[in-house]
Coordinates of C-alpha atoms in Angstrom, one line a residue:
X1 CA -9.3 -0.4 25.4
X2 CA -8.1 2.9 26.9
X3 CA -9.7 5.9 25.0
X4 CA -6.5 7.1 23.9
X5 CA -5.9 3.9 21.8
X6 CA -9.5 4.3 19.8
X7 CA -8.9 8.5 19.4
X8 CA -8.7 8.7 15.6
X9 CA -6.3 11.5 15.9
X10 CA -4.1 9.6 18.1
X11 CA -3.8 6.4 15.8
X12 CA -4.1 8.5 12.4
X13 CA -0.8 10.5 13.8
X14 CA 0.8 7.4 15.3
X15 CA 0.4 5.7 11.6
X16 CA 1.2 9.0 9.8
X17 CA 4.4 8.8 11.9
X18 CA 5.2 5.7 11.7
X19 CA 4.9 5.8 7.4
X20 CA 6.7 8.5 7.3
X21 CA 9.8 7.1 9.6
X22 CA 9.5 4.1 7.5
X23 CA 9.5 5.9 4.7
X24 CA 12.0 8.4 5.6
X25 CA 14.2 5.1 6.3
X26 CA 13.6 4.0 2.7
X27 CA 14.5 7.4 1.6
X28 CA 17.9 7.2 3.0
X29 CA 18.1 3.8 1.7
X30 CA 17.7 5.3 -1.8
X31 CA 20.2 7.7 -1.3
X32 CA 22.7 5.0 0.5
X33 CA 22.1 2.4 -2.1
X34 CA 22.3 5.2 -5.2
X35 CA 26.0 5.9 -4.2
X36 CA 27.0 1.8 -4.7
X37 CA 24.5 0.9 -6.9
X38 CA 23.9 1.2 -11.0
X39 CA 20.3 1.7 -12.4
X40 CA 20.2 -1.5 -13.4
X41 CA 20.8 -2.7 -9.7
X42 CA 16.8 -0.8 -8.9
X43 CA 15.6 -2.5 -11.9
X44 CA 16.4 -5.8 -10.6
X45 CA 15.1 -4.9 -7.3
X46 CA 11.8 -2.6 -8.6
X47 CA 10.9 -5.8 -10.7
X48 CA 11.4 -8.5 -8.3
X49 CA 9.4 -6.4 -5.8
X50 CA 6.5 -6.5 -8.5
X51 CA 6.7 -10.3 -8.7
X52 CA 6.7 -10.3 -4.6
X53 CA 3.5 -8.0 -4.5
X54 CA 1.4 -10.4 -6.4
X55 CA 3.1 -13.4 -4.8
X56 CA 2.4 -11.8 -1.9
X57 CA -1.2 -11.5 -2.3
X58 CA -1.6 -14.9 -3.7
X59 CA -0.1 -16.4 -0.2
X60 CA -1.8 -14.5 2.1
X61 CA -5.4 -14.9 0.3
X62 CA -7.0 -12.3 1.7
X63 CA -6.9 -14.1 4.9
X64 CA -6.0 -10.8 6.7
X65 CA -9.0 -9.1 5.5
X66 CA -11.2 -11.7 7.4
X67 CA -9.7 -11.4 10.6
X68 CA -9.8 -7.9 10.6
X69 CA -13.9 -8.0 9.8
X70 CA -14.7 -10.8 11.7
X71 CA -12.8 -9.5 14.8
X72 CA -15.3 -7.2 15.7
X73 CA -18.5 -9.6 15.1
X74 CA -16.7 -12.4 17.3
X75 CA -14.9 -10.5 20.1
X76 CA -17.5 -11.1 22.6
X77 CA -16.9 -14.2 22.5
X78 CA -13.2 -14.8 23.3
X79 CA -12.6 -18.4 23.1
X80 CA -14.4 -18.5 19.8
X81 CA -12.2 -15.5 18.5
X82 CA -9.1 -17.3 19.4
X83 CA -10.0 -20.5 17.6
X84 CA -10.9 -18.9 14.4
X85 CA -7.5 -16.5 14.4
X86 CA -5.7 -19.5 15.0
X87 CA -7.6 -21.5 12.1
X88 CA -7.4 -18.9 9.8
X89 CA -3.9 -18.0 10.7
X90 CA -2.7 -21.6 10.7
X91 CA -3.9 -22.3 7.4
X92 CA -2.3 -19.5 5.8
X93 CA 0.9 -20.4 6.9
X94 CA 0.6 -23.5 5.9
X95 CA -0.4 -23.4 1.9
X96 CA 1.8 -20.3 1.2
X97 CA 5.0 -22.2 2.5
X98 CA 3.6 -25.4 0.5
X99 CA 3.0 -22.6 -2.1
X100 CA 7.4 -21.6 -2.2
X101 CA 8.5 -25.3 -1.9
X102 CA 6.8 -25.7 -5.2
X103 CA 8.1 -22.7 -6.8
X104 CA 11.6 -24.4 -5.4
X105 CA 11.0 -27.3 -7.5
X106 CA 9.5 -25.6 -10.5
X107 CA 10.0 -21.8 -10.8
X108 CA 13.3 -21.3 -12.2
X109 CA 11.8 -23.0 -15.4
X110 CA 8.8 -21.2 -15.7
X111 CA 11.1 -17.8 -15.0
X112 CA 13.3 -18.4 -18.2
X113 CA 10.1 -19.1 -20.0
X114 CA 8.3 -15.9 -19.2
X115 CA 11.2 -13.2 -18.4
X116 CA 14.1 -11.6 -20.3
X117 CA 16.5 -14.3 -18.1
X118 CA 18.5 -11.1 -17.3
X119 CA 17.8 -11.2 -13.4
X120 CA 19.2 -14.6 -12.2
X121 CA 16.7 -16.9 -10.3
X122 CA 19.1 -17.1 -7.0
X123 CA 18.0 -13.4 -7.1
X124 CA 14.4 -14.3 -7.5
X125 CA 14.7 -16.9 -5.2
X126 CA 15.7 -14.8 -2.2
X127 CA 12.5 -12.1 -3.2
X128 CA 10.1 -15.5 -3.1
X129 CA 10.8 -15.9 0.5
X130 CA 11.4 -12.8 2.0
X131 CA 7.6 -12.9 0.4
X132 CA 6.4 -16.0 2.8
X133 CA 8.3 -14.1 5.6
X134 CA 6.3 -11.2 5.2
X135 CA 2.9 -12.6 4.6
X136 CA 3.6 -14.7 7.9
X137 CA 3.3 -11.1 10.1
X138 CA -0.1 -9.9 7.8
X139 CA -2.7 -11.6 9.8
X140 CA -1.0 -10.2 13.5
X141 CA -0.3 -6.9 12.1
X142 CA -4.0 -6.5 11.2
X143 CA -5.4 -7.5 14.3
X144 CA -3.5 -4.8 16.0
X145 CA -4.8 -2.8 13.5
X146 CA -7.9 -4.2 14.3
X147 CA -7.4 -3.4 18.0
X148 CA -6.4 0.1 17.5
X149 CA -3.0 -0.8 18.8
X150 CA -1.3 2.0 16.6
X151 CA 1.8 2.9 18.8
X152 CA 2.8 -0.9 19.2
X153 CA 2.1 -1.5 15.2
X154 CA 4.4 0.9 14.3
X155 CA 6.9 0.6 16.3
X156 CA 7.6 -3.0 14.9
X157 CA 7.1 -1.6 11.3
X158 CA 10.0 1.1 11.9
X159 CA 12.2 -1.6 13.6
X160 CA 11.8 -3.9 10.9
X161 CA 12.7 -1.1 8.2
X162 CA 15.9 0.0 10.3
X163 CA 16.8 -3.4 10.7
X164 CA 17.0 -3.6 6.9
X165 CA 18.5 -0.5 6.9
X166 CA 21.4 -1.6 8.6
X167 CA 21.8 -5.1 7.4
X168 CA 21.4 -3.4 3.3
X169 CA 24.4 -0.9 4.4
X170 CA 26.8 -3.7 5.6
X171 CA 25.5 -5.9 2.6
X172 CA 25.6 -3.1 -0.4
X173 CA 27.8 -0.5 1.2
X174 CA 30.7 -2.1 3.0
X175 CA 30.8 -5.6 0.5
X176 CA 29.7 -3.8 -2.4
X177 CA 27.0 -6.5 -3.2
X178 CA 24.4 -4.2 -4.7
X179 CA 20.9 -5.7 -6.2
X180 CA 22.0 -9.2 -4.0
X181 CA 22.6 -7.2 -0.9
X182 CA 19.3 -5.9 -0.9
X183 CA 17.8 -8.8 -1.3
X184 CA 19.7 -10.4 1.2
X185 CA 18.9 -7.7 3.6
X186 CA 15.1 -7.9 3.0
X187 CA 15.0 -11.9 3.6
X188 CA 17.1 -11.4 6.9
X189 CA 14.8 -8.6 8.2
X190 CA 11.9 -10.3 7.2
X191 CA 12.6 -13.5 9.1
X192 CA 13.6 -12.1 12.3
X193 CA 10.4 -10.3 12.5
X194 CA 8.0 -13.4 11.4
X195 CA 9.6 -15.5 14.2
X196 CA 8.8 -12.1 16.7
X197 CA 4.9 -11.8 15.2
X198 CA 4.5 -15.7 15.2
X199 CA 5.5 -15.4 18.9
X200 CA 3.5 -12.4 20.1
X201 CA 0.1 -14.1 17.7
X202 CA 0.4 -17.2 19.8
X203 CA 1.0 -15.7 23.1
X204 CA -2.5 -13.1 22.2
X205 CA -5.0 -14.7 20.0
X206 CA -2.9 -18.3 20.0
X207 CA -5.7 -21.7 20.4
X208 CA -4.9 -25.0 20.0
X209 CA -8.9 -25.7 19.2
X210 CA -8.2 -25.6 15.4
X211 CA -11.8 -26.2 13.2
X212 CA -12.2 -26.2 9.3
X213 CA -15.5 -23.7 9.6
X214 CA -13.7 -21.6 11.0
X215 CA -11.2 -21.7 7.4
X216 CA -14.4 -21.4 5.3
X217 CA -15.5 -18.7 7.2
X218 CA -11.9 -16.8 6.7
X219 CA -12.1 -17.8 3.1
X220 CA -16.0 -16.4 2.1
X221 CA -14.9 -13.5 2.9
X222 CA -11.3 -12.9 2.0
X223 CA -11.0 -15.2 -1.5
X224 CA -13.5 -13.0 -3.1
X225 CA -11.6 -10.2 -2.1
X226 CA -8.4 -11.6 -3.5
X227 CA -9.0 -10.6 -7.5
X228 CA -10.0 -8.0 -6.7
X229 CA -6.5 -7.3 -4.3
X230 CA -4.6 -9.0 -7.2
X231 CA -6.0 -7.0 -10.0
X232 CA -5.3 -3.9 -7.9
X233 CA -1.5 -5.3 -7.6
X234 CA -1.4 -5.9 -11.1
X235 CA -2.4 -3.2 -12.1
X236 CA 0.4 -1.1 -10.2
X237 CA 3.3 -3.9 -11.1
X238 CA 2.1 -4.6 -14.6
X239 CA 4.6 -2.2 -15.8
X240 CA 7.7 -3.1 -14.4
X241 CA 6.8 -6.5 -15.5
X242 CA 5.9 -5.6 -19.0
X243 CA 8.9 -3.1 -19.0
X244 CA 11.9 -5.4 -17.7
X245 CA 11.3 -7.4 -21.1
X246 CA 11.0 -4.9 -23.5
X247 CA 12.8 -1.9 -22.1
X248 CA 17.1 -1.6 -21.1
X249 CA 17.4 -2.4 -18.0
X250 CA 18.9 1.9 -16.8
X251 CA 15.4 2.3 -18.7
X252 CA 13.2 0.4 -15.8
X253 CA 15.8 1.4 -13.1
X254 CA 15.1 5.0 -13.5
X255 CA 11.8 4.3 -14.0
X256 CA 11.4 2.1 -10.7
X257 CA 12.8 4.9 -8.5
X258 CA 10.5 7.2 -9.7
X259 CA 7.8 4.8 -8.5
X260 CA 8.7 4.1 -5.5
X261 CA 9.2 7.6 -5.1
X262 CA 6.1 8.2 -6.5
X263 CA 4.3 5.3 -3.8
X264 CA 5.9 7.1 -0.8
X265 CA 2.7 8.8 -0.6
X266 CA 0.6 6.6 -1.2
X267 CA 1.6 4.3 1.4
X268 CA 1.2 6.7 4.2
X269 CA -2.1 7.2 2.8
X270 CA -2.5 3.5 3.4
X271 CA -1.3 4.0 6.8
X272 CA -3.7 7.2 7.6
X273 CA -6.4 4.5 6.4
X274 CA -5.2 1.9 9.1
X275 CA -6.2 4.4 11.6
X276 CA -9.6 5.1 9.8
X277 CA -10.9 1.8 8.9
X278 CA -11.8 0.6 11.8
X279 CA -12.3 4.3 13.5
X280 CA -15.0 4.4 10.6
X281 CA -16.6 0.9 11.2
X282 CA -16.6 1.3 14.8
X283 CA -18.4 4.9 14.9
X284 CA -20.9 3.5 12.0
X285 CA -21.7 0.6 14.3
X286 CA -21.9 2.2 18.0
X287 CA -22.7 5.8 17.6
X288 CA -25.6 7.6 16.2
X289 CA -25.8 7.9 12.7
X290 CA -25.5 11.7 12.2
X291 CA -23.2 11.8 14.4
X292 CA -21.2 9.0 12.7
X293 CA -21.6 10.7 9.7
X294 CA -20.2 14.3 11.0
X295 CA -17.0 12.5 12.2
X296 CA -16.9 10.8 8.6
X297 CA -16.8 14.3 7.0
X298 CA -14.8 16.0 8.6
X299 CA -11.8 13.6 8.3
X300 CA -12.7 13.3 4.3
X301 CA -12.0 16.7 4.2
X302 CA -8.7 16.8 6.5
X303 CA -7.5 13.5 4.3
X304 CA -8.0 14.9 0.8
X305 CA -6.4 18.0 1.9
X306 CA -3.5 17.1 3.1
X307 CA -2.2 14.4 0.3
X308 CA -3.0 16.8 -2.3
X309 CA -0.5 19.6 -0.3
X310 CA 2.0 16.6 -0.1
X311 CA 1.1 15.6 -3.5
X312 CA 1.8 18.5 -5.2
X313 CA 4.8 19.4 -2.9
X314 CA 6.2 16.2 -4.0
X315 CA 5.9 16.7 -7.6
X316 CA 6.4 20.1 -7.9
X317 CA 9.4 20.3 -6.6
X318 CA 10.8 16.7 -8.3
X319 CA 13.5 18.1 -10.3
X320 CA 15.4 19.6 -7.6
X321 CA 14.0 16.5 -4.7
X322 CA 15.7 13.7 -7.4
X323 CA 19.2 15.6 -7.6
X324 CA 19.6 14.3 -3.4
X325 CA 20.1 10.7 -5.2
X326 CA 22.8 12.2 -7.9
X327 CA 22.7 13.9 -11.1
X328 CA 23.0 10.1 -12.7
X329 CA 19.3 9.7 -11.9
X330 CA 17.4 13.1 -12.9
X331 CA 16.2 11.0 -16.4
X332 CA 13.3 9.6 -13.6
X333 CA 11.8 13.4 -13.2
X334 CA 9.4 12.9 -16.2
X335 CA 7.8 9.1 -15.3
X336 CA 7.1 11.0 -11.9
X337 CA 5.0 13.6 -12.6
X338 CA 2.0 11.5 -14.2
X339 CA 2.8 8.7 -11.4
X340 CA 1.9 11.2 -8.6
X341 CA -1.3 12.3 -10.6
X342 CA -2.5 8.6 -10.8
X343 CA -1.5 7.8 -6.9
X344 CA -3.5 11.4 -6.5
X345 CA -6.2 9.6 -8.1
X346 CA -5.9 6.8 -5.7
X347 CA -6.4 9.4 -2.8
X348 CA -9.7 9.3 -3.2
X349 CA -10.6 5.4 -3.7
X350 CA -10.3 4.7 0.4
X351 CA -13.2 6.9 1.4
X352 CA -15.6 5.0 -1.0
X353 CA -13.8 1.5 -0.5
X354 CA -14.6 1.4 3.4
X355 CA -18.6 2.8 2.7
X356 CA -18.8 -0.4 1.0
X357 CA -16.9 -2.8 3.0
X358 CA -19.0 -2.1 5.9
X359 CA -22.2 -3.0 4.0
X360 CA -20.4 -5.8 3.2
X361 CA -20.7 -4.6 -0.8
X362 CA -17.1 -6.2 -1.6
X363 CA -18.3 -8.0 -5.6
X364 CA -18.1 -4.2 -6.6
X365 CA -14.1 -4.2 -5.8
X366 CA -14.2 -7.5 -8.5
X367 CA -16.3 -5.2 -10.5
X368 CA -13.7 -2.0 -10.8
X369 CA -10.4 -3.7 -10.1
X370 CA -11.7 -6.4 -12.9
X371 CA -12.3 -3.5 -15.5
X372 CA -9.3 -1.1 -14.5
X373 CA -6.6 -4.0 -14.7
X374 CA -8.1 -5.6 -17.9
X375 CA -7.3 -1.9 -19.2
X376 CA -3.9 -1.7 -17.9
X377 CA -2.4 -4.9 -18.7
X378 CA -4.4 -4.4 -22.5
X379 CA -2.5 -1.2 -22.8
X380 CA 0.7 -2.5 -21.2
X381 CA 1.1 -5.5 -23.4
X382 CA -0.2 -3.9 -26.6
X383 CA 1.9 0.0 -26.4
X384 CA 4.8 -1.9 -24.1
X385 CA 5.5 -4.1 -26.9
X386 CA 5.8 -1.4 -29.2
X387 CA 8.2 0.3 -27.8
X388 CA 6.5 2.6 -25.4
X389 CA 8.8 2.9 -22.6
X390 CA 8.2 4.2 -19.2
X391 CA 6.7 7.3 -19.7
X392 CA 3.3 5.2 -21.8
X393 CA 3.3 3.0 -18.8
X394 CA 2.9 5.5 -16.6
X395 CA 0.0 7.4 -18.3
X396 CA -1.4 4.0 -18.2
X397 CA -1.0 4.0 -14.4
X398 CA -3.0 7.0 -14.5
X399 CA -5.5 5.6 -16.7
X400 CA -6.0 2.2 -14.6
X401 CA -6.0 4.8 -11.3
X402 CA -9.0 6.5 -12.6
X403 CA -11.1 3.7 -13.9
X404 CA -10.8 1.9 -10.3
X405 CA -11.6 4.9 -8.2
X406 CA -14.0 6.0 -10.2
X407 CA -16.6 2.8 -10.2
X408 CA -16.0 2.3 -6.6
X409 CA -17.3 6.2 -6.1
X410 CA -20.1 5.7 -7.9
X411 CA -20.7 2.3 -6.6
X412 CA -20.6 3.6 -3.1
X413 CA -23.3 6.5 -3.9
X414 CA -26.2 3.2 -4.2
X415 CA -25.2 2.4 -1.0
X416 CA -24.1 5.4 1.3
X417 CA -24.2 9.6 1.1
X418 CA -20.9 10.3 -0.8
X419 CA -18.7 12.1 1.6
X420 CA -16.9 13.9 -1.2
X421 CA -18.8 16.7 -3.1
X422 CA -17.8 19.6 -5.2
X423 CA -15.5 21.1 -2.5
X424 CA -12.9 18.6 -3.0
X425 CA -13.7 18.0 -7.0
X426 CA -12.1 21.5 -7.0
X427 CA -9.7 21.1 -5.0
X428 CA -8.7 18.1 -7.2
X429 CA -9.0 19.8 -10.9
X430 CA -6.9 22.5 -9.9
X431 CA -3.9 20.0 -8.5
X432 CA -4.2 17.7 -11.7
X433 CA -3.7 21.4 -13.6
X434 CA -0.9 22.0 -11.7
X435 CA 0.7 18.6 -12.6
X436 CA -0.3 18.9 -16.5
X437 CA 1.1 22.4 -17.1
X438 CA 4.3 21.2 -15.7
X439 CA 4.4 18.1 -18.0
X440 CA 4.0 20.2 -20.8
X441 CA 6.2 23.3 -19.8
X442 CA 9.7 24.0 -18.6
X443 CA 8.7 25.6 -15.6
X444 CA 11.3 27.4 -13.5
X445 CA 11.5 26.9 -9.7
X446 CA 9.6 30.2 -8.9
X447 CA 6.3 29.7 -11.1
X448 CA 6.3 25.5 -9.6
X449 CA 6.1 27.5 -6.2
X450 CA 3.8 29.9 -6.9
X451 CA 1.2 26.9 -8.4
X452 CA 2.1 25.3 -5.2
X453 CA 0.9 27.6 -2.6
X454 CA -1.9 28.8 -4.1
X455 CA -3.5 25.2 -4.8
X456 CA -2.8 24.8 -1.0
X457 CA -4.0 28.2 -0.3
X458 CA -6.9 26.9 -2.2
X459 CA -7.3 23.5 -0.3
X460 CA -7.2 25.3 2.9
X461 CA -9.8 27.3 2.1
X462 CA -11.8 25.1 0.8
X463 CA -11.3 22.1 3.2
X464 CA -9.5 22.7 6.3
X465 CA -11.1 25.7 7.5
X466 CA -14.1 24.8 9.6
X467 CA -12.6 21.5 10.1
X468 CA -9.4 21.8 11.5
X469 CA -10.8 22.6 15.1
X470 CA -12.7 19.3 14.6
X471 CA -10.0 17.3 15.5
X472 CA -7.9 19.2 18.6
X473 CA -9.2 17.3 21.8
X474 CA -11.6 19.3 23.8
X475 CA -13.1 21.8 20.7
X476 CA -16.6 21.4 18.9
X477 CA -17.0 19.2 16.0
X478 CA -17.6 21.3 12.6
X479 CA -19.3 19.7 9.9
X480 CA -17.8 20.4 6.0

């Protein structure tokens, strides 16, 4: 492994990259699609991307959790690594496709019985397997992850979205086939690239010395991560789902665009996290603890910095970002505002989350993602049902956000030296201000910029000077 693979800075900026190409690609998407496409057309697709997120997690069974912790305690022993990756891999496969031949059989029956029957089940049926197709590339994709591959890893994530890209233009642009053109552009993009990770995972990690212990192994440690992984995606589709039976459908189309806009952040946050993950196990493991620890600091401080900025830029400026898709859709600026806040939220729930995966702590995520999603569905089902509408469901968001984040902080604090302290509590009362006061008021364009440079002028002082030099190749490390 050359040391330009395991730099932190190089993967965290090939992953920052790479979610922000994917996500500018999605963007432009958006703005494609909003010229063909009717707000009802991104409620079909917002709620069947729901359904696929817990379908998703169901098939996949936190199998690719496993082989990204059990990678490093059997890579020195090759032979033996290859045999479980290709267990644990095969498996997988395996019961998820067993999994969508059943819903084949069974699932348009149980979709009239639970849904408003408004989105037709040829439509659902197309989301079930782009789903399979994109749970077969998990397992690979974290084991470059694993392997600090970040340049390689992205560049198939960006191919894959402008391959969509394309194929949704020619379906919903040139045939005018709208909701069922993006659809059909997913499955198609998805397919091609699960034949091209099924190739490269048998050609790299590929045995034919297949072994049941190896399964159970996989399974220890991923199934007990999976309600936890469910709950968390229930908790963040819940509302669409609750929505697309209660609510008009232009209701949970604006609605879904101002969550996916309102996710665009949080996924490269994911992405930044790719990079850390195993940065963070790997320095906790290897290195000296203080020194370890120095490295874990300083990146804390970098990360909550920089999402609040983009945060706040994000929602600050909504009003006049949402007018790029068309006038038609400027009834999503108020259901984004308290969606950023709760993805904000989130922000802080990685640092935390990978203290306690490394200590192997993982029946406190049951614990928090147990409580928060027993909150949000409660409050989804009960104030949905009422007549609530999107704005409720997304100050329930907020409210599921905070109850998850906050047990796994102060779970992590029995186990590990929090690495956030009143530096970035600050830094994190005076963006949620921000966000309020703008909820509240009618703010014009000059007062939303003035709140937004001074809470980064704020988190700059506060956070990235003393660090910054921390991460330019050849300076001293600063501690926060």
């Amino acid at each position: 492994m050359t040391q330009r693979r395991r730099s932190l800075l190089f993967n965290s900026a090939a992953y920052i990259a790479g979610q922000f190409a994917s996500k500018a690609v999605a963007f432009i998407m958006i703005i494609v699609y909003a010229r063909f496409m009717d707000p009802d057309d991104f409620a079909i697709t917002g709620t069947l991307a729901a359904y696929g997120s817990v379908l998703g997690a169901i098939f996949v069974m936190g199998l690719h959790g496993s082989a990204t912790r059990h990678y490093f305690d059997l890579k020195g022993d090759p032979a033996k690594l290859r045999s479980y990756l290709a267990s644990v891999y095969a498996f997988q496969v395996v019961v998820s496709l067993v999994l969508c031949l059943l819903l084949e059989v069974f699932g348009e029956r149980l979709w009239l019985w639970y849904t408003s029957g408004e989105i037709p089940f040829s439509y659902v049926r197309l989301a079930i397997w782009s789903t399979f197709f994109t749970t077969v590339v998990m397992i690979p994709q974290a084991l470059y992850q694993s392997e600090e591959r970040a340049a390689s890893l992205v560049g198939w994530q960006t191919a894959q979205s402008v391959l969509a890209l394309v194929v949704g233009i020619v379906f919903v642009a040139l045939m005018q086939q709208r909701a069922l053109g993006i659809l059909r552009s997913q499955l198609i993009a998805s397919v091609v690239f699960a034949g091209l990770f099924f190739v490269l995972f048998a050609r790299s990690w590929g045995s034919r010395e297949l072994r049941w212990d190896h399964v159970k192994m996989g399974l220890r440690y991923g199934v007990p991560l999976l309600p936890h992984t469910l709950g968390t995606i229930l908790m963040q589709t819940v509302d669409r789902i609750m929505l697309e039976k209660y609510a008009p459908m232009a209701d949970v189309g604006f609605y879904s665009i101002a969550r996916t806009l309102g996710l665009v952040l949080a996924m490269i946050a994911g992405g930044v996290n790719q990079a850390w993950a195993p940065h963070f196990f790997r320095t906790s493991t290897e290195e000296p603890p203080a020194e370890a620890r120095k490295k874990a600091e300083v990146f804390a401080a970098l990360f909550v910095a920089l999402f609040t900025g983009l945060s706040l830029f994000g929602a600050l400026m909504s009003p006049e970002l949402i007018l790029i898709l068309g006038a038609k859709y400027s009834p999503a600026v108020p259901y984004l505002i308290p969606l950023v806040i709760g993805n904000l939220i989130g922000f802080y729930y990685f640092l935390p989350a990978n203290q306690l995966l490394y200590v192997s702590r993982t029946g406190w995520f049951l614990v928090a993602t147990g409580v928060a999603t027993l909150v949000s569905v409660g409050l989804n089902v009960t104030l949905l049902s009422r007549g609530g509408g999107g704005i409720v469901a997304a100050w329930i968001f907020v409210a599921g956000s905070a109850i998850q984040t906050g047990i796994i902080l102060v779970a992590a604090l029995f186990h590990h030296k929090s690495l956030l302290g009143l530096r970035h509590a600050v830094v994190f009362v005076a963006a949620v201000a921000a966000l309020v006061v703008m909820t509240i008021y009618d703010l014009g364009i000059a007062v939303r910029g003035a709140l937004l440079v001074g809470n980064l002028a704020l988190a700059y002082v506060l956070l990235v000077r003393g660090n910054l030099r921390a991460v330019i190749p050849g300076s001293t490390p600063l501690v926060t």
